[in-house]
Tab-separated table of C-alpha atoms in Angstrom:
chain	number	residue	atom	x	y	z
F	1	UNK	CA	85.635	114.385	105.763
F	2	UNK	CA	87.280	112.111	102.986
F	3	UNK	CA	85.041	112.247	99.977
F	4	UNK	CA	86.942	110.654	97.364
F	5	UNK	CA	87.694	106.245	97.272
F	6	UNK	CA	91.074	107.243	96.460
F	7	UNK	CA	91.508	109.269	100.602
F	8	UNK	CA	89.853	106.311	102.371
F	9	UNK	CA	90.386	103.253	100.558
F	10	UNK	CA	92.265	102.798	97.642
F	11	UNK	CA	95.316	104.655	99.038
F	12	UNK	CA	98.714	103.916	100.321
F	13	UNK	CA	100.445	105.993	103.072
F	14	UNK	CA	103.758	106.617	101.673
F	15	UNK	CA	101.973	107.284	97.988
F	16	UNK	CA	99.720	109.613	99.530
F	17	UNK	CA	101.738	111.861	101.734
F	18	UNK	CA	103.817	112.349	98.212
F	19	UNK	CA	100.323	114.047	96.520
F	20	UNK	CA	99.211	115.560	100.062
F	21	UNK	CA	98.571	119.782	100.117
F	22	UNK	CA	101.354	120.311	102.284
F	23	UNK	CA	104.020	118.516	100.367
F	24	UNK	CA	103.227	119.878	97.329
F	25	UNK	CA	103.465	122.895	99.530
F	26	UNK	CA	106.801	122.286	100.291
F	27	UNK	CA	108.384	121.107	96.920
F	28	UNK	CA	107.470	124.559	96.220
F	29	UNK	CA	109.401	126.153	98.516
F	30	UNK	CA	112.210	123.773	97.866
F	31	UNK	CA	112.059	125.420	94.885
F	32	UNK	CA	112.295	128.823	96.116
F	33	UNK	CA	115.014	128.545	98.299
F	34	UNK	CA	117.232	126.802	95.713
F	35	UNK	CA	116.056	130.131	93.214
F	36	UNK	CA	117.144	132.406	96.515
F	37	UNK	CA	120.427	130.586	96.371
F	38	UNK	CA	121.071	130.823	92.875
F	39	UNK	CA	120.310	134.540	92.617
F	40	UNK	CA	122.942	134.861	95.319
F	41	UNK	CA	125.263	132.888	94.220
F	42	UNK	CA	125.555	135.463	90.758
F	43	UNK	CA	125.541	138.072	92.998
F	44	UNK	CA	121.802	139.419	91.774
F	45	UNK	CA	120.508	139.562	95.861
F	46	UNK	CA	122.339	139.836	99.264
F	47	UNK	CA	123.871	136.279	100.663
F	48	UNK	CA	122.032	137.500	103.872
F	49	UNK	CA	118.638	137.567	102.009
F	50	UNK	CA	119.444	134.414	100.463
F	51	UNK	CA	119.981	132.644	104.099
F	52	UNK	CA	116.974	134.413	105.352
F	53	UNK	CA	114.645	132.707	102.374
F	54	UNK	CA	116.120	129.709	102.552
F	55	UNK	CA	115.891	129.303	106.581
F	56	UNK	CA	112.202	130.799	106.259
F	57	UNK	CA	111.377	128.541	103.117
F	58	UNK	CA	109.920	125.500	104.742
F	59	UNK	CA	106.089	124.496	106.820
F	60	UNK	CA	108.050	126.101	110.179
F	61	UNK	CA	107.590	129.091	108.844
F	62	UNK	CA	105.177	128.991	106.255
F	63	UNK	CA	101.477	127.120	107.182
F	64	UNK	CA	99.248	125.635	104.556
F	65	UNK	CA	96.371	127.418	106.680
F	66	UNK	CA	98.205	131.079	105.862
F	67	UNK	CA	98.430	129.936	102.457
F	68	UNK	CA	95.202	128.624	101.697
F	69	UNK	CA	93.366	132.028	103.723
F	70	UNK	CA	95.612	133.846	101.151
F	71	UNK	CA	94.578	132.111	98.207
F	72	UNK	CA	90.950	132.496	99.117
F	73	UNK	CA	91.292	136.294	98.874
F	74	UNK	CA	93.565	136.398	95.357
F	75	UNK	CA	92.667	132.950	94.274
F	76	UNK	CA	95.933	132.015	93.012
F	77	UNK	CA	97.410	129.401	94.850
F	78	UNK	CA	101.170	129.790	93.797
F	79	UNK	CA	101.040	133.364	94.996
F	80	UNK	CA	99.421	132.543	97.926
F	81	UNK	CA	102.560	130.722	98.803
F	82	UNK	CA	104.872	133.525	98.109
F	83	UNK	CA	103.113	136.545	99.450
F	84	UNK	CA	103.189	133.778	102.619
F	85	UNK	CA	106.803	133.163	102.387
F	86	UNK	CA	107.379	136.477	101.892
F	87	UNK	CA	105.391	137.379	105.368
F	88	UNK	CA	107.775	135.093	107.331
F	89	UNK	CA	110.796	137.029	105.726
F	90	UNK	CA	112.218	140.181	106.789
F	91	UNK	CA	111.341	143.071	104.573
F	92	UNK	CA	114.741	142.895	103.650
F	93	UNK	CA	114.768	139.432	102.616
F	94	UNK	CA	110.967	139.316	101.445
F	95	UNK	CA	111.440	141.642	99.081
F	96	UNK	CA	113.350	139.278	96.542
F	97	UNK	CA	111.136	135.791	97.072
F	98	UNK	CA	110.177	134.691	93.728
F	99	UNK	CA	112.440	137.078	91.959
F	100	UNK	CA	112.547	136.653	88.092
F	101	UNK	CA	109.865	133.548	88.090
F	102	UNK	CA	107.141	132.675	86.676
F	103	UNK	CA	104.177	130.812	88.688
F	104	UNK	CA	105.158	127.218	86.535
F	105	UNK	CA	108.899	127.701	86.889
F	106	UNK	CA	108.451	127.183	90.780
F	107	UNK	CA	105.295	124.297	89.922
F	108	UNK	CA	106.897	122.392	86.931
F	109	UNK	CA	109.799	121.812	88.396
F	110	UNK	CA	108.378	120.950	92.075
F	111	UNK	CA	105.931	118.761	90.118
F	112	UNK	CA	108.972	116.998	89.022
F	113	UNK	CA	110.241	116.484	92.472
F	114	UNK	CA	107.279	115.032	93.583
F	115	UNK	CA	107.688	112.916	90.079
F	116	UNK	CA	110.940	111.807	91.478
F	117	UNK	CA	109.843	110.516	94.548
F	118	UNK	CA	106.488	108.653	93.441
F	119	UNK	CA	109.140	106.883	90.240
F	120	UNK	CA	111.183	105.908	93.076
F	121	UNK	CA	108.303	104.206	95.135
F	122	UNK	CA	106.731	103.004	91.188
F	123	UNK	CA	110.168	101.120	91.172
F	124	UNK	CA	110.444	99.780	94.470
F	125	UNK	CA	106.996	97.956	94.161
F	126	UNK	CA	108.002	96.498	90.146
F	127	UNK	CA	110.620	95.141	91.889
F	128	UNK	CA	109.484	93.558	94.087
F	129	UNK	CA	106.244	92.573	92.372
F	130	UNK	CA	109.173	91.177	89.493
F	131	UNK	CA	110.291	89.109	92.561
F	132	UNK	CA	107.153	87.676	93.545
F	133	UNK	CA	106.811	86.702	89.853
F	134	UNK	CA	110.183	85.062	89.563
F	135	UNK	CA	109.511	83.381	92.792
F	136	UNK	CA	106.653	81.265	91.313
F	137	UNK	CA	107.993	80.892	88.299
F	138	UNK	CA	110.574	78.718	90.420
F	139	UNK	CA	108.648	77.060	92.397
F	140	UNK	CA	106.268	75.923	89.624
F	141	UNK	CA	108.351	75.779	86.873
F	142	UNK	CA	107.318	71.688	86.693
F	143	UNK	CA	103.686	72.281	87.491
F	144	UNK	CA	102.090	71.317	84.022
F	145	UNK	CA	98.999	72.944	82.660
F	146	UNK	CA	96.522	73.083	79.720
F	147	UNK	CA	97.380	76.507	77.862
F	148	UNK	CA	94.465	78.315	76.663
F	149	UNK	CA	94.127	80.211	73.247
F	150	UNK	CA	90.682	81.835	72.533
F	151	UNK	CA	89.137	80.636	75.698
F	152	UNK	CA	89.411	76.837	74.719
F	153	UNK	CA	91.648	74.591	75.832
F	154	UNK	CA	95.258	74.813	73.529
F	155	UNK	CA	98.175	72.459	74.772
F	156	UNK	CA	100.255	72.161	77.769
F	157	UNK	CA	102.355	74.972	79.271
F	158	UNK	CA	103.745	74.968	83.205
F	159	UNK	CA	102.762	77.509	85.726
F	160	UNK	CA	106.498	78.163	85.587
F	161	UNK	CA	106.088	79.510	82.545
F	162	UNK	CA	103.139	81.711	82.710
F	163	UNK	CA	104.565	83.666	85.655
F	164	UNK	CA	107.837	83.737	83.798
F	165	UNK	CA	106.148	85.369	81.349
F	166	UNK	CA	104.421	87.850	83.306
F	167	UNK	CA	108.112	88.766	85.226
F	168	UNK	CA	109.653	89.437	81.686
F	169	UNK	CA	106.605	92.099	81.031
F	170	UNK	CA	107.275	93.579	84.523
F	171	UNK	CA	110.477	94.222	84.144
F	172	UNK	CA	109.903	95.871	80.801
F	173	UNK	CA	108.200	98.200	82.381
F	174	UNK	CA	110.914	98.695	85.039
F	175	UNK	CA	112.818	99.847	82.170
F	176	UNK	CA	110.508	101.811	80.604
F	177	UNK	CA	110.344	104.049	83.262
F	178	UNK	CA	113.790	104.032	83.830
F	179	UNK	CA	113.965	105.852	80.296
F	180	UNK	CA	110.925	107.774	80.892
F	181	UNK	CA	112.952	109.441	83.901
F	182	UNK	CA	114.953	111.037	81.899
F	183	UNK	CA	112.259	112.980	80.192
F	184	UNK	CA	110.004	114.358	83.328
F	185	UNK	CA	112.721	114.648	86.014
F	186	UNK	CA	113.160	117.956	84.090
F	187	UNK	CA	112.495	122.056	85.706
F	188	UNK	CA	112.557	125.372	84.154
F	189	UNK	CA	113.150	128.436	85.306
F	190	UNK	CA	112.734	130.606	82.002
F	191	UNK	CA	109.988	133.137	83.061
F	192	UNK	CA	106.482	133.856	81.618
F	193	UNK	CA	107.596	132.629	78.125
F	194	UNK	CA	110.436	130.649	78.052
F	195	UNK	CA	112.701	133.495	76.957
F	196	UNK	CA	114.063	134.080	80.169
F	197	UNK	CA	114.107	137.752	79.873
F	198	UNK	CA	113.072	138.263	83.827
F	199	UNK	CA	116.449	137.194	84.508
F	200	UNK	CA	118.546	139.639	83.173
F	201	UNK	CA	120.834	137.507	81.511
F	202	UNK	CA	121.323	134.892	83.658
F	203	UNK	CA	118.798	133.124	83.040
F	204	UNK	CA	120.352	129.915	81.851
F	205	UNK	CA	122.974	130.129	84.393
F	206	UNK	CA	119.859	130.425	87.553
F	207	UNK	CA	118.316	127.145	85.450
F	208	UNK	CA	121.037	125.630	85.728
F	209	UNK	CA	121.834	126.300	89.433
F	210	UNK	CA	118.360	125.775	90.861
F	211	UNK	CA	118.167	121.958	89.062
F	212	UNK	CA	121.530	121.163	90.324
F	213	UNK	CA	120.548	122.257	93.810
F	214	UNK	CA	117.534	120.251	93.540
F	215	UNK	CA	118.915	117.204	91.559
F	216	UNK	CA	116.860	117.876	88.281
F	217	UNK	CA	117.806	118.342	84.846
F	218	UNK	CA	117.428	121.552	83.602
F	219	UNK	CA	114.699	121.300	80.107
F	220	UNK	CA	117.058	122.668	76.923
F	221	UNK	CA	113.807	124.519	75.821
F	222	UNK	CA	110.336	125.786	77.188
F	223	UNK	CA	106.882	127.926	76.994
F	224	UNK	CA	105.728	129.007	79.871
F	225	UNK	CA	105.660	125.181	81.284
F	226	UNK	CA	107.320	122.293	80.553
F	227	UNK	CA	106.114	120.769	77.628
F	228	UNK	CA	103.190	118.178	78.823
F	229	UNK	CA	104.016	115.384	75.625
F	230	UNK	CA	106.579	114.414	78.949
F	231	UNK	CA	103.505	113.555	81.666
F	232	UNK	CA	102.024	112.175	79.020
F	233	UNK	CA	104.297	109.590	78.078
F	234	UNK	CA	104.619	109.047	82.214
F	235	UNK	CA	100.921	108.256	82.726
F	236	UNK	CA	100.809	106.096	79.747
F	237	UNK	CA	103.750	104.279	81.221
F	238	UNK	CA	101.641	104.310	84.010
F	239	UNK	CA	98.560	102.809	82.177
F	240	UNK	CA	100.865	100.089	80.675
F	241	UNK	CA	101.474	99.194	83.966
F	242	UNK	CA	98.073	98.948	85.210
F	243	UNK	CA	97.156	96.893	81.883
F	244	UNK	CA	99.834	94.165	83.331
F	245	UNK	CA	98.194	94.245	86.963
F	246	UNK	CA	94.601	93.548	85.059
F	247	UNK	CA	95.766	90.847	83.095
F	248	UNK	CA	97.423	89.204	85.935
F	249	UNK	CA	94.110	89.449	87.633
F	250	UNK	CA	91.736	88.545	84.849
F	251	UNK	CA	93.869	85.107	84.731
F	252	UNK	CA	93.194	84.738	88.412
F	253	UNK	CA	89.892	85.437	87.733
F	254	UNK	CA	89.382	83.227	85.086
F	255	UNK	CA	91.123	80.325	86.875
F	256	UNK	CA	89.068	80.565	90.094
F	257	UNK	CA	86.000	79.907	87.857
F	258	UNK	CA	84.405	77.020	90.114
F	259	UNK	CA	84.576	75.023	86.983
F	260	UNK	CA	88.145	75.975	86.233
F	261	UNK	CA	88.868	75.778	90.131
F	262	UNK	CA	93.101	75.673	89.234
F	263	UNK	CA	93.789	78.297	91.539
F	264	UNK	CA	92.593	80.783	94.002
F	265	UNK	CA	92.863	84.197	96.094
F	266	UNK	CA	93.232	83.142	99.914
F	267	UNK	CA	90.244	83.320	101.452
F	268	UNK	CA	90.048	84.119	105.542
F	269	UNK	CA	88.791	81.924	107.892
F	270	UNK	CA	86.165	84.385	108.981
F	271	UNK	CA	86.180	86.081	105.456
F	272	UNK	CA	82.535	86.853	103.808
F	273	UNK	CA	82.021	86.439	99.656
F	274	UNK	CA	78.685	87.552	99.250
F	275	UNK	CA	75.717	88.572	101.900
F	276	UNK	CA	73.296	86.069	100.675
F	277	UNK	CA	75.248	83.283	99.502
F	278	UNK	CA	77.311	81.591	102.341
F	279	UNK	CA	79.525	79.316	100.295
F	280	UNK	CA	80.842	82.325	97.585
F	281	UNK	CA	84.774	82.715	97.683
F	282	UNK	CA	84.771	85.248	95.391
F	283	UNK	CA	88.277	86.739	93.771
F	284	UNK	CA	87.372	90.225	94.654
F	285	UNK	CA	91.145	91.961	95.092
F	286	UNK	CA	91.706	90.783	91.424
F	287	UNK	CA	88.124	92.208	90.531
F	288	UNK	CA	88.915	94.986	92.150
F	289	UNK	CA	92.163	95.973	90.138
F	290	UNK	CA	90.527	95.210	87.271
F	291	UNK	CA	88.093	97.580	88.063
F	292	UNK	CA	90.727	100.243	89.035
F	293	UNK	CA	92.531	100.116	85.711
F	294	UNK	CA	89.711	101.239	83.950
F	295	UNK	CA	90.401	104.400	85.812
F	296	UNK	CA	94.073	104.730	85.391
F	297	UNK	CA	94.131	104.105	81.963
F	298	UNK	CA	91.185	106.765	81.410
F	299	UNK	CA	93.300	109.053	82.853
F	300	UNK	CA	95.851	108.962	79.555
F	301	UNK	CA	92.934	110.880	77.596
F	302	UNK	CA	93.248	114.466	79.782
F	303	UNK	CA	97.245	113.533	79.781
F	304	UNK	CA	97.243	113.842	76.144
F	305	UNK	CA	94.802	116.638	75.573
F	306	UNK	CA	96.919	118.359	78.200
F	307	UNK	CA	99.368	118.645	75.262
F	308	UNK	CA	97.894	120.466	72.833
F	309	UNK	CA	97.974	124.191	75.102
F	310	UNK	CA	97.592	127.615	73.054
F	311	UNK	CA	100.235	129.385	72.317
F	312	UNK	CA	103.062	129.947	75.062
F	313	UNK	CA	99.942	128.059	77.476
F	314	UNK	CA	96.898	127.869	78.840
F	315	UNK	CA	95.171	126.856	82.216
F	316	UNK	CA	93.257	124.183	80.970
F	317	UNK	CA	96.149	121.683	81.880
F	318	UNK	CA	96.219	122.810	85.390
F	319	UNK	CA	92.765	121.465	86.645
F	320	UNK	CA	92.662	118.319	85.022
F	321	UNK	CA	96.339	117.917	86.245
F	322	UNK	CA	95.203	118.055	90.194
F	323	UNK	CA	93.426	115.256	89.376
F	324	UNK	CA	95.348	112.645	87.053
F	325	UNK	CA	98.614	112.908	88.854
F	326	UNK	CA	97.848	111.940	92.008
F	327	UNK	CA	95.153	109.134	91.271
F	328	UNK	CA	97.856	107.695	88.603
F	329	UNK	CA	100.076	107.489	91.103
F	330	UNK	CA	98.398	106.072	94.051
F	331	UNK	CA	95.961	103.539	92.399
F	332	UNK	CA	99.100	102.106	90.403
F	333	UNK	CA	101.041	102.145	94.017
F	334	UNK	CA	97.858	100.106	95.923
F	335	UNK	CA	97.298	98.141	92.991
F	336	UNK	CA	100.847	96.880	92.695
F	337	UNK	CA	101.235	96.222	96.689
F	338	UNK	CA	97.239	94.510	96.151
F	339	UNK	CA	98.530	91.850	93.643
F	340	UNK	CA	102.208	91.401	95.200
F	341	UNK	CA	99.811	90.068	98.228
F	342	UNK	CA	97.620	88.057	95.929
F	343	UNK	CA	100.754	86.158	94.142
F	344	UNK	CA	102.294	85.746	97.634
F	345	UNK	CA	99.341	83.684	98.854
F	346	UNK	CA	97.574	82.400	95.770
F	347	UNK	CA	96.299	78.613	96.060
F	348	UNK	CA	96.761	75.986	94.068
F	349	UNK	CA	94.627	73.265	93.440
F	350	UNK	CA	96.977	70.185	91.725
F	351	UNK	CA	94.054	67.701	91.459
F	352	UNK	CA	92.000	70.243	89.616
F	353	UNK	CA	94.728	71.423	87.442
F	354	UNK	CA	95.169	67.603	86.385
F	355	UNK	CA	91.897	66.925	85.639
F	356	UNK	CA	91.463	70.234	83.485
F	357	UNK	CA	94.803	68.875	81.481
F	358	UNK	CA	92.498	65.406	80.814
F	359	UNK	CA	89.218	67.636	80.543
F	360	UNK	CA	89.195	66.766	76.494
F	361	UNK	CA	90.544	62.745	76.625
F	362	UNK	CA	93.573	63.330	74.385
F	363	UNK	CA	92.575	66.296	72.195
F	364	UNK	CA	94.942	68.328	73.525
F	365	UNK	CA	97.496	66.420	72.101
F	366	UNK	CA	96.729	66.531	68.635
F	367	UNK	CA	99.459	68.700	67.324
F	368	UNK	CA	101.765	66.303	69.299
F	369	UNK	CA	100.539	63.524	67.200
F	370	UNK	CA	100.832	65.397	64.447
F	371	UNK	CA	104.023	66.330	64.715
F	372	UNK	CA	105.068	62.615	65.640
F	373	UNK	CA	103.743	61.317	62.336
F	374	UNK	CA	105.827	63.896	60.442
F	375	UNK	CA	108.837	62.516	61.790
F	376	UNK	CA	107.109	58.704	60.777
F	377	UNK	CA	107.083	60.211	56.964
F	378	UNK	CA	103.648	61.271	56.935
F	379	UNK	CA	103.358	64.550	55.110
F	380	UNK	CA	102.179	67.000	57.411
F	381	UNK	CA	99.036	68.362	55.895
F	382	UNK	CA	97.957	64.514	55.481
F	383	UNK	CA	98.948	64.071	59.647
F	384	UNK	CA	97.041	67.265	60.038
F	385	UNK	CA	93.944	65.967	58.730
F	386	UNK	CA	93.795	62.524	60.109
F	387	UNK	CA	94.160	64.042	63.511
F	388	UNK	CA	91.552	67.049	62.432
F	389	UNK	CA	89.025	64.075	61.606
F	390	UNK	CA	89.949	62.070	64.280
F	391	UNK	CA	89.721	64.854	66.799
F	392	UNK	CA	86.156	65.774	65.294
F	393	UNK	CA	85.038	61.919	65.743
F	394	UNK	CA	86.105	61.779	69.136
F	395	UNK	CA	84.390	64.916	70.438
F	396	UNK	CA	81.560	64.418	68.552
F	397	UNK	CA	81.230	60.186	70.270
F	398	UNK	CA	82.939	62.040	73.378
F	399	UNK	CA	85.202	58.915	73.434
F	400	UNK	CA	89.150	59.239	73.985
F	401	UNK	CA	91.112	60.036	70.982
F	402	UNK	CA	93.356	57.349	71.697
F	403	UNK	CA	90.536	54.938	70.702
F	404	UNK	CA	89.053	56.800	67.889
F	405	UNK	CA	92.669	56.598	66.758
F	406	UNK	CA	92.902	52.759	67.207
F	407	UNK	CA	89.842	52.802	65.209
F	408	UNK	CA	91.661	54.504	62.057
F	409	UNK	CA	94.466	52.324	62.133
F	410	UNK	CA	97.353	54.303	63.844
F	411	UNK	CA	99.027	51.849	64.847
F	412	UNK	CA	100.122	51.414	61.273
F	413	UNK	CA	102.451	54.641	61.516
F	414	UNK	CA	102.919	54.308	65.667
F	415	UNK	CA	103.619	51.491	68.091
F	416	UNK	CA	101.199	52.092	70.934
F	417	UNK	CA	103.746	52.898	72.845
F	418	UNK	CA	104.759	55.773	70.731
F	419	UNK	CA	101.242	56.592	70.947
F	420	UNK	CA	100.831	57.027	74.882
F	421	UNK	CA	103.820	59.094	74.952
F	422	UNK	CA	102.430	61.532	72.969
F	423	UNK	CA	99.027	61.507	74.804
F	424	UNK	CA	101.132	62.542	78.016
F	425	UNK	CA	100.730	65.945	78.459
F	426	UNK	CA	104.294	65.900	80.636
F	427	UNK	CA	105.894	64.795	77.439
F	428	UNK	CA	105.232	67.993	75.233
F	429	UNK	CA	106.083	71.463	77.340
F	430	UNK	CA	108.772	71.946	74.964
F	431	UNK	CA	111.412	74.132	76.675
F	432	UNK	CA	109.121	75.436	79.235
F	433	UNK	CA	111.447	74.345	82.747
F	434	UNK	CA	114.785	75.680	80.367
F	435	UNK	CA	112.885	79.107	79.691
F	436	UNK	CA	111.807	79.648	83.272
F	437	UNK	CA	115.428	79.204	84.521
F	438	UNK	CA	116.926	81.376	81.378
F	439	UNK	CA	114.181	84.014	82.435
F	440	UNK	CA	115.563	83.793	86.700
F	441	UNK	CA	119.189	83.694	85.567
F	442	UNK	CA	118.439	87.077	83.218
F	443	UNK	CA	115.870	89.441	85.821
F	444	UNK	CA	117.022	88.220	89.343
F	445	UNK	CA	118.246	91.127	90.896
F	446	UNK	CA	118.496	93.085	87.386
């Protein structure tokens, strides 16, 4: 019976079957066959035995349930698996499973396979999340807004932009991880201490071998394990990511505030917001990936103290390690596919976003003014401080600054014409439409 959020409701199929028991189960005996081959190919075991191991080294042959009786009697689990493969083998053929490897050589490097294929799925949803992004960016790229800076209201920016914005950081982290591949899509096979020295020789050469078999890179140096400053620098990457997906959300969150009311999570026709309050339309996918990030960026504590082993290792990796990869990977995966379905039917509500832009009667346009009257020849501190005062008055009389303006004579340094142009919010976005269609022309299909 499911126990854990993560099995019955935070999950994602594809994500899930990646971190299941019986495909970490058979990454490892990916693993073994391509050492079986490897040995054979230098000639250290029979090409027969080879065939055998690698025909026997799959869940045909070898059950989780063998496996997991096994490990209940030695409590190891990686032996478990190779006294099991070793049972499905001739005694011919059994007797040279595992030969020359350490327990990590086989469960770094079939961690890194299962690396590979969670990356892969990482990337697929960035993209398209990227997409989504780029999308809006488009279609609002016009849609003027008040910017906000410390929670009060700023000057205008587009819609456009902000998604824009948000597309750029995506696709940052596209490329982070692109880099970061190259760091944890790494195996050993270098024996209890690195040295190698249960290969005879060849050790370098069987490295070599099994990662090209399996479409790794083979790590230049090692303990026991794979240095763990690579997963670390994966689930920060990670983190990062789930930082993005939170702000996304919080600005959701924040905009659906009924007094903000700009924009809005779709809300089903039969859907319920809260049990005693019939009219709530509550943003809860955004809460809810805010709440998840907490998690996944917790988890880059035990990452980094993962580090730090004794010696040539420890175990104290290992447990933690159960834990962090597979939560990493499929909270970022749901949260990801949870806001790509957000963005893809968020509301918009034009009349509110208007009214928020004329919330303050002309105060966001201040620095507009200011700027105007520098080009009139008014130095700017002087500019900055008529409209400072100005700005003051007019809150304070809650009267539009356009006629606490009239009222201090700026018509002296403006016609009024001048003067409602600059009060139009439409009339000071800057290069917001040019940098929306600079960002589309750079990241589309990038």
């Amino acid at each position: 019976m499911p126990i854990h959020p993560i099995e019955n409701r935070y999950w994602t199929d594809e994500m899930s079957k990646i971190w299941s028991e019986e495909h970490k189960l058979e990454a490892w005996l990916k693993v073994e066959d391509a050492l079986a081959k490897a040995h054979a190919k230098l000639g250290n075991i029979p090409l027969e035995a080879s065939k055998e191991i690698s025909e026997k080294a799959n869940l045909n042959y070898v059950k989780l349930e063998r496996v997991k009786r096994i490990e209940a009697e030695i409590n190891h689990d990686l032996m478990a698996m190779v006294k099991a493969l070793t049972e499905a083998c001739s005694e011919e053929a059994g007797k040279y499973v595992h030969l020359g490897a350490t327990s990590y050589d086989i469960e770094d490097t079939a961690l890194a396979l299962l690396f590979k294929e969670s990356i892969a799925i990482i990337e697929k949803g960035l993209i398209e999340l990227k997409e989504t992004l780029l999308n809006l960016a488009e279609a609002h790229k016009e849609a003027v807004c008040i910017g906000r800076t410390h929670g009060q209201h700023a000057v205008p920016t587009t819609y456009g932009l902000k998604f824009a914005v948000y597309a750029c950081e995506v696709q940052r982290h596209i490329e982070r991880l692109n880099q970061c591949k190259e760091r944890v899509l790494v195996g050993k096979m270098s024996g209890a201490v690195g040295t190698g020295a249960s290969f005879k020789g060849k050790a370098l050469e069987i490295q070599k071998l099994v990662m090209d078999e399996l479409g790794l890179k083979p790590v230049l140096a090692s303990t026991q394990i794979v240095q763990r400053d690579r997963h670390a620098e994966l689930i920060f990457n990670l983190a990062l990511i789930a930082t993005t997906l939170e702000k996304v959300a919080k600005e959701i969150r924040n905009l659906q505030r009924t007094e903000i009311a700009e924009v809005s999570e779709f809300f089903a026709a039969k859907q319920v917001g809260s049990s005693t309050m019939p009219h709530k339309r509550n943003p809860h996918k955004s809460e809810r990936i805010c709440g998840l990030a907490r998690i996944v960026k917790a988890l880059v504590y035990p990452a980094l103290d993962n580090n730090p082993l004794e010696h040539e290792r420890d175990l104290t990796n290992s447990a933690p390690e159960r834990i962090i990869f597979p939560e990493a990977f499929i909270l970022i995966d749901y949260m990801m596919k949870q806001m790509n379905s957000i963005l893809k039917t968020l509301v918009f509500y034009p009349k509110n976003i208007e009214r928020n832009l004329n919330l303050t009667k002309g105060l966001i346009m201040a620095e507009h003014l200011m700027i105007k009257l520098v080009e009139k020849n008014v130095g700017r501190q002087e500019a900055h401080e008529l409209l400072r005062k100005s700005a003051i008055k007019a809150f304070n009389e809650d009267k539009p600054l356009k006629n606490i303006l009239l009222e201090e004579g700026i018509l002296k340094y403006l016609t009024e014409e001048e003067l409602d142009y600059c009060l139009n919010p439409r009339n000071y976005i800057g290069e917001a439409e040019k940098i929306v269609e600079d960002v589309v022309k750079a990241l589309r299909g990038k």
